[in-house]
Amino acid sequence: MAVALLALAVAAPAQAAPANEAVLRAARAQEEVVIRSLGDMVAIDSGSDDAAGLRRMADYVERRLQALDARTERLQPKADAPEMVKGTLTGNGRLRAMLIAHMDTVYAPGILATAPYRRDGNRLFGPGIADNKGGIAVILHALETLRATGWRDYAQITVLFNHDEEIGSGGSGETIATLGAQHDVVLSFEPSPAKAVAGSEGVLLGAAGTGEAFLTVEGRAAHAGSAPTEGRNALVELAYQLQRTADIAKDMPDAQLSWTTAQAGLTRNQIPASAQAAADVRILSDAAGDRLLKALEAKVAEGRLVPDTTTRVRLERGRPPYVAGPKGQALAERAKKIYAELDGRELLFLPGTFGGTDAGYAARSGKPAVLESLGLAGWGYHARNEYIEIDSIVPRVYLAARLLQELARDGAADARTSRP
């Protein structure tokens, strides 16, 4: 997940209830085990295009889920693609919850040679340690914490670890959306900004949908030396249109566009007859995407620099936006109260980011309540100084475990009050 922290919305301090001692004791017992798990996972190169590394990560998390008595499956929606790992736990209650995190990172094989796993004070460093191997660790160890207390008050807990979040979840998004719609709640474990950055840990209430915009220019080829004026230079026209549209979203607080790639020409001595540029697009709502496309089309229609050229605009939508909505907001409020059980520890509400997350797919149906950023607190995502804060381990494991307990209790109470 590419995270850009936009703002922090801090709710009024929650009234602290006493901690659940059994859960807290079990969570504390997990801290050093979590650190070992993080070391194991960081040691596995698992970039989005590293099929062998992703297989090793899948093997690792599948073994860990099986050790929790989960029934596991490998899911492969696309032939020859890396596999997702699904784990299913069956209990004796009513809650149907889904927990998601991704196995892939942005790092190339061999990154550990120059960015090694290491500990420095309260920080553990390593490629992918926060985004998102820390999230995987919280899921595994929150379930281990609940297992240690003998808690099974749920109908089903589904765990899904996917392989392609960092490249848009093209192979896993539909699976996440389909499974999400079958559950009451989906908890997503992307990292929370570190205390050093945000002042406290948080949960995310919104994230951008992603997409790609294209400008395509058609001109006319000609000899660049003997007859350049007979051509219609698509590259020159493309450069002109890129400059005119570079700030197209500057007055759109819910949209962002950045031109990032371009191609034109076949040989040095030929006026290029075609040229294309692509942009990274982020939108906080579907309506924002519609407005952005219309603005691009209107700007291009205003005029051209090179006569007899044609410029076309296209927008391809990818991951849907994530908006917590009332149900997600209620989850966040519950999480805030649980965090306050830990000597009044504060949980921030992060209302928006132009980073995309799989919570958008999970929430697409509108059926489950969805909450994002329940992973470990950290920073430096996608950089050589990526780290997590060690003192966030116990609180985050406790939070995930207690949130499941409270949601199950809510479901049981609703069932009792609905009986005739």
Short mmCIF file of C-alpha atoms in Angstrom, two decimals:
data_model
loop_
_atom_site.label_atom_id
_atom_site.label_comp_id
_atom_site.label_asym_id
_atom_site.label_seq_id
_atom_site.Cartn_x
_atom_site.Cartn_y
_atom_site.Cartn_z
CA MET A 1 0.00 0.00 0.00
CA ALA A 2 1.37 3.42 -0.94
CA VAL A 3 0.35 5.62 1.96
CA ALA A 4 0.12 9.41 2.01
CA LEU A 5 -1.22 10.70 5.31
CA LEU A 6 -3.65 13.54 4.61
CA ALA A 7 -5.10 14.49 7.96
CA LEU A 8 -5.93 13.23 11.42
CA ALA A 9 -9.38 13.44 12.96
CA VAL A 10 -9.22 12.92 16.68
CA ALA A 11 -12.42 11.98 18.46
CA ALA A 12 -13.09 12.84 22.07
CA PRO A 13 -11.14 10.70 24.55
CA ALA A 14 -12.84 7.37 25.12
CA GLN A 15 -13.97 6.40 28.60
CA ALA A 16 -11.45 3.75 29.60
CA ALA A 17 -12.75 0.39 30.76
CA PRO A 18 -10.46 -2.11 32.47
CA ALA A 19 -8.43 -4.36 30.21
CA ASN A 20 -9.44 -7.95 29.68
CA GLU A 21 -6.65 -9.51 31.74
CA ALA A 22 -6.78 -12.92 30.09
CA VAL A 23 -6.44 -11.46 26.61
CA LEU A 24 -3.80 -8.95 27.68
CA ARG A 25 -1.73 -11.62 29.36
CA ALA A 26 -1.94 -13.81 26.26
CA ALA A 27 -1.06 -10.86 24.00
CA ARG A 28 1.97 -9.98 26.11
CA ALA A 29 3.17 -13.55 25.80
CA GLN A 30 3.11 -13.10 22.01
CA GLU A 31 5.49 -10.12 21.76
CA GLU A 32 8.78 -11.98 21.36
CA VAL A 33 7.08 -14.59 19.20
CA VAL A 34 5.81 -11.82 16.90
CA ILE A 35 9.35 -10.49 16.60
CA ARG A 36 10.54 -13.94 15.54
CA SER A 37 7.70 -14.22 13.05
CA LEU A 38 8.61 -10.87 11.56
CA GLY A 39 12.21 -11.98 11.18
CA ASP A 40 11.10 -15.16 9.43
CA MET A 41 8.85 -13.31 7.00
CA VAL A 42 11.22 -10.44 6.20
CA ALA A 43 13.85 -13.06 5.31
CA ILE A 44 11.58 -14.18 2.45
CA ASP A 45 11.84 -11.94 -0.61
CA SER A 46 8.26 -11.64 -1.87
CA GLY A 47 8.01 -8.83 -4.39
CA SER A 48 4.83 -8.81 -6.44
CA ASP A 49 6.63 -10.28 -9.47
CA ASP A 50 8.73 -12.77 -7.51
CA ALA A 51 6.77 -15.99 -8.05
CA ALA A 52 9.24 -18.17 -6.16
CA GLY A 53 9.32 -15.85 -3.16
CA LEU A 54 5.55 -15.58 -3.06
CA ARG A 55 5.32 -19.39 -3.07
CA ARG A 56 7.64 -19.47 -0.04
CA MET A 57 5.50 -16.87 1.72
CA ALA A 58 2.35 -18.85 0.89
CA ASP A 59 3.94 -22.02 2.27
CA TYR A 60 4.93 -20.16 5.44
CA VAL A 61 1.53 -18.60 6.20
CA GLU A 62 -0.30 -21.81 5.31
CA ARG A 63 1.78 -23.73 7.86
CA ARG A 64 1.05 -21.07 10.45
CA LEU A 65 -2.69 -21.21 9.78
CA GLN A 66 -2.71 -24.98 9.97
CA ALA A 67 -0.98 -24.74 13.35
CA LEU A 68 -4.01 -22.70 14.47
CA ASP A 69 -6.26 -25.60 13.35
CA ALA A 70 -7.51 -23.68 10.32
CA ARG A 71 -8.65 -25.50 7.20
CA THR A 72 -6.51 -24.07 4.40
CA GLU A 73 -6.88 -23.70 0.65
CA ARG A 74 -4.74 -22.30 -2.13
CA LEU A 75 -6.73 -20.04 -4.45
CA GLN A 76 -5.50 -19.26 -7.96
CA PRO A 77 -8.07 -17.21 -9.90
CA LYS A 78 -5.72 -16.77 -12.87
CA ALA A 79 -3.71 -19.56 -14.46
CA ASP A 80 0.04 -19.43 -13.86
CA ALA A 81 -0.39 -16.68 -11.24
CA PRO A 82 0.85 -16.93 -7.64
CA GLU A 83 -1.64 -18.40 -5.20
CA MET A 84 -3.59 -16.79 -2.40
CA VAL A 85 -3.89 -18.57 0.92
CA LYS A 86 -7.30 -18.91 2.57
CA GLY A 87 -7.74 -20.24 6.08
CA THR A 88 -11.07 -21.03 7.72
CA LEU A 89 -11.74 -21.43 11.45
CA THR A 90 -15.11 -22.73 12.62
CA GLY A 91 -16.47 -21.94 16.07
CA ASN A 92 -19.69 -22.22 18.02
CA GLY A 93 -21.08 -18.66 17.81
CA ARG A 94 -22.75 -16.36 15.27
CA LEU A 95 -20.07 -13.94 14.05
CA ARG A 96 -18.72 -14.27 10.51
CA ALA A 97 -15.50 -12.26 10.27
CA MET A 98 -12.86 -12.00 7.57
CA LEU A 99 -9.26 -10.90 8.19
CA ILE A 100 -7.11 -9.79 5.23
CA ALA A 101 -3.48 -8.86 4.60
CA HIS A 102 -1.12 -9.15 1.64
CA MET A 103 2.03 -11.20 1.20
CA ASP A 104 3.65 -9.17 -1.59
CA THR A 105 6.05 -6.26 -1.21
CA VAL A 106 7.53 -3.69 -3.60
CA TYR A 107 11.13 -4.88 -3.15
CA ALA A 108 13.31 -6.72 -5.66
CA PRO A 109 15.04 -10.00 -4.74
CA GLY A 110 18.26 -9.44 -2.84
CA ILE A 111 17.12 -6.26 -1.08
CA LEU A 112 18.21 -7.64 2.30
CA ALA A 113 21.84 -7.34 1.24
CA THR A 114 21.57 -3.55 1.39
CA ALA A 115 18.56 -3.10 3.70
CA PRO A 116 18.94 -5.84 6.32
CA TYR A 117 16.53 -6.87 9.04
CA ARG A 118 17.74 -5.20 12.23
CA ARG A 119 16.66 -3.85 15.58
CA ASP A 120 17.41 -0.34 16.79
CA GLY A 121 15.83 0.60 20.08
CA ASN A 122 12.05 0.49 19.74
CA ARG A 123 12.23 -0.07 15.97
CA LEU A 124 12.52 -3.20 13.86
CA PHE A 125 13.69 -2.50 10.30
CA GLY A 126 13.29 -4.64 7.22
CA PRO A 127 11.82 -4.63 3.70
CA GLY A 128 8.07 -5.12 3.92
CA ILE A 129 8.09 -5.36 7.70
CA ALA A 130 5.27 -2.84 8.09
CA ASP A 131 3.67 -3.14 4.67
CA ASN A 132 2.45 -5.80 5.13
CA LYS A 133 4.25 -8.56 6.99
CA GLY A 134 3.44 -6.79 10.22
CA GLY A 135 -0.25 -7.09 9.31
CA ILE A 136 0.12 -10.82 8.70
CA ALA A 137 1.83 -11.16 12.08
CA VAL A 138 -0.99 -9.36 13.90
CA ILE A 139 -3.58 -11.67 12.35
CA LEU A 140 -1.67 -14.84 13.17
CA HIS A 141 -0.85 -13.83 16.72
CA ALA A 142 -4.26 -12.32 17.54
CA LEU A 143 -5.76 -15.68 16.59
CA GLU A 144 -3.13 -17.43 18.70
CA THR A 145 -4.00 -15.08 21.58
CA LEU A 146 -7.68 -15.98 21.33
CA ARG A 147 -6.83 -19.65 21.02
CA ALA A 148 -4.80 -19.43 24.23
CA THR A 149 -7.87 -18.09 26.06
CA GLY A 150 -10.10 -20.86 24.67
CA TRP A 151 -12.34 -18.37 22.80
CA ARG A 152 -14.44 -19.86 19.98
CA ASP A 153 -17.52 -17.62 20.07
CA TYR A 154 -17.78 -17.18 16.29
CA ALA A 155 -19.45 -19.03 13.46
CA GLN A 156 -16.53 -18.57 11.06
CA ILE A 157 -13.32 -16.62 10.81
CA THR A 158 -11.87 -16.48 7.31
CA VAL A 159 -8.28 -15.39 6.78
CA LEU A 160 -7.16 -14.38 3.29
CA PHE A 161 -3.56 -13.56 2.38
CA ASN A 162 -3.26 -12.31 -1.22
CA HIS A 163 -0.26 -11.95 -3.50
CA ASP A 164 -0.77 -8.80 -5.57
CA GLU A 165 -1.98 -5.87 -3.47
CA GLU A 166 1.03 -3.74 -4.37
CA ILE A 167 0.19 -3.98 -8.07
CA GLY A 168 -3.54 -3.33 -7.80
CA SER A 169 -4.95 -6.73 -6.74
CA GLY A 170 -5.96 -7.53 -10.31
CA GLY A 171 -5.84 -11.26 -9.57
CA SER A 172 -7.33 -11.19 -6.08
CA GLY A 173 -9.73 -8.25 -5.93
CA GLU A 174 -12.82 -10.11 -7.10
CA THR A 175 -12.12 -12.91 -4.62
CA ILE A 176 -11.82 -10.38 -1.80
CA ALA A 177 -15.07 -8.70 -2.85
CA THR A 178 -16.97 -12.00 -3.15
CA LEU A 179 -15.74 -13.37 0.18
CA GLY A 180 -16.21 -10.02 1.92
CA ALA A 181 -19.88 -9.98 0.99
CA GLN A 182 -20.30 -13.33 2.78
CA HIS A 183 -19.17 -11.93 6.16
CA ASP A 184 -20.53 -9.56 8.78
CA VAL A 185 -17.24 -7.73 9.17
CA VAL A 186 -13.92 -7.44 7.35
CA LEU A 187 -10.82 -6.32 9.22
CA SER A 188 -7.89 -5.28 7.04
CA PHE A 189 -4.38 -5.16 8.45
CA GLU A 190 -2.42 -2.55 6.54
CA PRO A 191 0.00 -0.66 8.84
CA SER A 192 -0.84 2.34 10.94
CA PRO A 193 1.43 5.41 10.81
CA ALA A 194 4.04 5.32 13.56
CA LYS A 195 3.73 7.42 16.68
CA ALA A 196 6.81 9.34 15.57
CA VAL A 197 4.81 10.45 12.51
CA ALA A 198 1.22 10.75 13.73
CA GLY A 199 1.57 11.06 17.51
CA SER A 200 -0.39 7.85 18.11
CA GLU A 201 -1.52 4.78 16.23
CA GLY A 202 -4.69 4.96 14.17
CA VAL A 203 -7.24 3.21 11.99
CA LEU A 204 -8.13 4.31 8.48
CA LEU A 205 -11.62 5.44 7.48
CA GLY A 206 -11.02 6.09 3.79
CA ALA A 207 -8.62 5.28 0.96
CA ALA A 208 -8.47 6.07 -2.71
CA GLY A 209 -9.58 3.99 -5.58
CA THR A 210 -6.91 3.62 -8.22
CA GLY A 211 -6.89 3.92 -11.96
CA GLU A 212 -4.88 4.84 -15.03
CA ALA A 213 -5.54 7.71 -17.42
CA PHE A 214 -4.24 7.69 -20.99
CA LEU A 215 -3.57 10.42 -23.53
CA THR A 216 -3.16 9.02 -27.05
CA VAL A 217 -2.11 11.27 -29.94
CA GLU A 218 -2.34 10.32 -33.62
CA GLY A 219 -0.30 12.33 -36.14
CA ARG A 220 1.49 11.53 -39.38
CA ALA A 221 4.91 10.04 -40.06
CA ALA A 222 7.51 11.66 -42.33
CA HIS A 223 11.26 11.66 -42.91
CA ALA A 224 12.80 13.63 -40.07
CA GLY A 225 15.67 14.86 -42.21
CA SER A 226 14.38 15.57 -45.72
CA ALA A 227 10.68 16.26 -45.11
CA PRO A 228 9.93 16.97 -41.44
CA THR A 229 7.24 19.53 -42.22
CA GLU A 230 5.22 16.90 -44.09
CA GLY A 231 4.77 15.05 -40.83
CA ARG A 232 2.51 15.78 -37.89
CA ASN A 233 4.62 15.23 -34.80
CA ALA A 234 2.59 13.24 -32.25
CA LEU A 235 5.36 13.50 -29.67
CA VAL A 236 5.36 17.30 -29.74
CA GLU A 237 1.58 17.37 -29.46
CA LEU A 238 1.68 14.92 -26.58
CA ALA A 239 4.19 17.08 -24.71
CA TYR A 240 1.90 20.08 -25.23
CA GLN A 241 -1.16 18.27 -23.89
CA LEU A 242 0.76 16.87 -20.91
CA GLN A 243 1.76 20.36 -19.84
CA ARG A 244 -1.81 21.62 -20.20
CA THR A 245 -3.28 18.76 -18.14
CA ALA A 246 -0.57 18.31 -15.50
CA ASP A 247 -2.54 20.28 -12.87
CA ILE A 248 -6.00 19.20 -13.98
CA ALA A 249 -6.88 17.88 -10.51
CA LYS A 250 -5.45 20.74 -8.46
CA ASP A 251 -8.92 21.99 -7.53
CA MET A 252 -10.30 18.50 -6.88
CA PRO A 253 -9.66 17.52 -3.25
CA ASP A 254 -10.99 14.01 -3.93
CA ALA A 255 -8.88 13.25 -7.02
CA GLN A 256 -5.21 13.11 -7.94
CA LEU A 257 -3.48 12.64 -11.31
CA SER A 258 0.25 12.22 -11.99
CA TRP A 259 1.61 11.60 -15.50
CA THR A 260 4.22 8.90 -15.08
CA THR A 261 5.01 7.09 -18.37
CA ALA A 262 5.19 7.98 -22.08
CA GLN A 263 6.07 6.28 -25.37
CA ALA A 264 6.55 7.73 -28.85
CA GLY A 265 8.45 7.08 -32.05
CA LEU A 266 10.10 4.06 -33.60
CA THR A 267 13.36 5.42 -35.02
CA ARG A 268 15.46 8.55 -34.70
CA ASN A 269 14.98 9.68 -38.30
CA GLN A 270 11.17 9.45 -38.46
CA ILE A 271 8.63 12.00 -37.28
CA PRO A 272 6.50 9.98 -34.83
CA ALA A 273 2.97 9.27 -36.00
CA SER A 274 1.69 8.23 -32.58
CA ALA A 275 2.43 8.88 -28.92
CA GLN A 276 0.86 7.87 -25.64
CA ALA A 277 1.22 8.85 -22.00
CA ALA A 278 -0.25 7.20 -18.91
CA ALA A 279 -1.01 8.67 -15.50
CA ASP A 280 -1.46 7.25 -12.03
CA VAL A 281 -4.96 8.23 -10.88
CA ARG A 282 -6.32 8.25 -7.34
CA ILE A 283 -9.99 8.97 -6.56
CA LEU A 284 -11.78 9.04 -3.24
CA SER A 285 -15.17 8.34 -4.85
CA ASP A 286 -16.54 7.07 -8.15
CA ALA A 287 -17.98 10.53 -8.82
CA ALA A 288 -14.48 11.99 -8.55
CA GLY A 289 -13.35 9.73 -11.39
CA ASP A 290 -16.21 10.93 -13.58
CA ARG A 291 -15.33 14.58 -12.92
CA LEU A 292 -11.65 13.99 -13.62
CA LEU A 293 -12.34 12.32 -16.96
CA LYS A 294 -14.67 15.12 -18.05
CA ALA A 295 -12.09 17.73 -17.08
CA LEU A 296 -9.40 15.98 -19.12
CA GLU A 297 -11.66 15.71 -22.15
CA ALA A 298 -12.63 19.38 -21.92
CA LYS A 299 -9.02 20.56 -21.61
CA VAL A 300 -7.86 18.51 -24.61
CA ALA A 301 -10.83 19.75 -26.68
CA GLU A 302 -9.81 23.39 -26.13
CA GLY A 303 -7.10 23.21 -28.77
CA ARG A 304 -3.90 21.71 -30.13
CA LEU A 305 -0.39 22.83 -30.94
CA VAL A 306 0.30 20.56 -33.94
CA PRO A 307 -2.30 20.84 -36.74
CA ASP A 308 -4.04 17.72 -38.02
CA THR A 309 -3.35 15.67 -34.90
CA THR A 310 -6.01 13.92 -32.83
CA THR A 311 -5.81 13.43 -29.07
CA ARG A 312 -7.99 10.95 -27.20
CA VAL A 313 -8.47 10.50 -23.45
CA ARG A 314 -9.28 7.26 -21.64
CA LEU A 315 -9.66 6.35 -17.96
CA GLU A 316 -9.35 2.76 -16.77
CA ARG A 317 -10.54 2.17 -13.22
CA GLY A 318 -8.83 -0.30 -10.95
CA ARG A 319 -9.22 -0.83 -7.21
CA PRO A 320 -12.44 0.76 -5.88
CA PRO A 321 -12.32 3.48 -3.22
CA TYR A 322 -12.69 2.50 0.42
CA VAL A 323 -15.15 4.54 2.47
CA ALA A 324 -15.79 3.23 5.98
CA GLY A 325 -19.34 4.60 6.09
CA PRO A 326 -21.54 4.35 9.20
CA LYS A 327 -20.77 0.67 9.81
CA GLY A 328 -17.02 1.17 9.51
CA GLN A 329 -17.21 4.28 11.67
CA ALA A 330 -18.98 2.25 14.35
CA LEU A 331 -16.16 -0.32 14.16
CA ALA A 332 -13.62 2.46 14.62
CA GLU A 333 -15.47 3.77 17.68
CA ARG A 334 -15.48 0.28 19.17
CA ALA A 335 -11.75 -0.06 18.43
CA LYS A 336 -11.07 3.27 20.12
CA LYS A 337 -12.79 2.12 23.31
CA ILE A 338 -10.83 -1.13 23.29
CA TYR A 339 -7.53 0.70 22.85
CA ALA A 340 -8.37 2.92 25.78
CA GLU A 341 -8.51 -0.22 27.96
CA LEU A 342 -4.70 -0.20 27.74
CA ASP A 343 -4.11 2.55 30.29
CA GLY A 344 -6.03 5.06 28.19
CA ARG A 345 -4.00 4.47 25.02
CA GLU A 346 -5.26 6.74 22.23
CA LEU A 347 -6.41 5.54 18.81
CA LEU A 348 -6.62 8.14 16.05
CA PHE A 349 -9.09 8.13 13.17
CA LEU A 350 -7.33 8.62 9.84
CA PRO A 351 -10.01 9.95 7.49
CA GLY A 352 -8.36 9.73 4.09
CA THR A 353 -5.33 8.70 2.08
CA PHE A 354 -4.50 8.65 -1.62
CA GLY A 355 -2.98 5.21 -1.09
CA GLY A 356 -5.18 2.35 -2.27
CA THR A 357 -6.04 -0.70 -0.16
CA ASP A 358 -7.90 -3.98 -0.54
CA ALA A 359 -10.49 -2.64 1.91
CA GLY A 360 -12.04 -1.05 -1.19
CA TYR A 361 -12.75 -4.47 -2.67
CA ALA A 362 -13.88 -5.84 0.71
CA ALA A 363 -16.39 -3.01 1.13
CA ARG A 364 -17.61 -2.92 -2.47
CA SER A 365 -20.83 -4.86 -1.87
CA GLY A 366 -21.85 -2.59 1.01
CA LYS A 367 -22.72 -5.65 3.10
CA PRO A 368 -19.91 -6.05 5.66
CA ALA A 369 -18.61 -3.46 8.08
CA VAL A 370 -14.99 -2.80 7.05
CA LEU A 371 -12.12 -1.25 8.99
CA GLU A 372 -8.58 -0.67 7.72
CA SER A 373 -5.08 -0.23 9.21
CA LEU A 374 -5.19 -2.71 12.07
CA GLY A 375 -1.60 -3.77 11.41
CA LEU A 376 1.49 -2.69 13.32
CA ALA A 377 2.50 0.94 13.70
CA GLY A 378 5.36 1.81 11.39
CA TRP A 379 6.69 4.06 8.65
CA GLY A 380 9.08 4.22 5.71
CA TYR A 381 6.78 2.05 3.60
CA HIS A 382 8.36 1.13 0.24
CA ALA A 383 11.67 2.67 1.32
CA ARG A 384 14.97 1.32 2.62
CA ASN A 385 14.21 2.48 6.15
CA GLU A 386 10.87 0.70 6.55
CA TYR A 387 10.22 -0.13 10.20
CA ILE A 388 7.66 -1.06 12.83
CA GLU A 389 7.50 0.15 16.43
CA ILE A 390 7.99 -2.74 18.82
CA ASP A 391 5.82 -1.22 21.51
CA SER A 392 2.83 -1.36 19.15
CA ILE A 393 2.92 -5.17 19.00
CA VAL A 394 1.04 -6.01 22.19
CA PRO A 395 -1.58 -3.24 21.79
CA ARG A 396 -2.29 -4.20 18.17
CA VAL A 397 -2.57 -7.92 18.93
CA TYR A 398 -4.80 -7.08 21.89
CA LEU A 399 -6.95 -4.77 19.77
CA ALA A 400 -7.56 -7.33 17.03
CA ALA A 401 -8.38 -10.07 19.53
CA ARG A 402 -10.67 -7.94 21.67
CA LEU A 403 -12.43 -6.46 18.63
CA LEU A 404 -13.39 -9.94 17.49
CA GLN A 405 -14.62 -10.75 20.98
CA GLU A 406 -16.74 -7.61 21.19
CA LEU A 407 -18.21 -8.09 17.72
CA ALA A 408 -19.17 -11.65 18.63
CA ARG A 409 -20.77 -10.40 21.84
CA ASP A 410 -22.76 -7.81 19.88
CA GLY A 411 -24.03 -10.52 17.52
CA ALA A 412 -25.09 -12.73 20.41
CA ALA A 413 -26.91 -9.84 22.08
CA ASP A 414 -28.72 -8.97 18.84
CA ALA A 415 -29.82 -12.59 18.51
CA ARG A 416 -31.24 -12.59 22.05
CA THR A 417 -33.20 -9.37 21.59
CA SER A 418 -34.64 -10.52 18.23
CA ARG A 419 -36.18 -13.68 19.67
CA PRO A 420 -39.99 -13.61 20.12
#
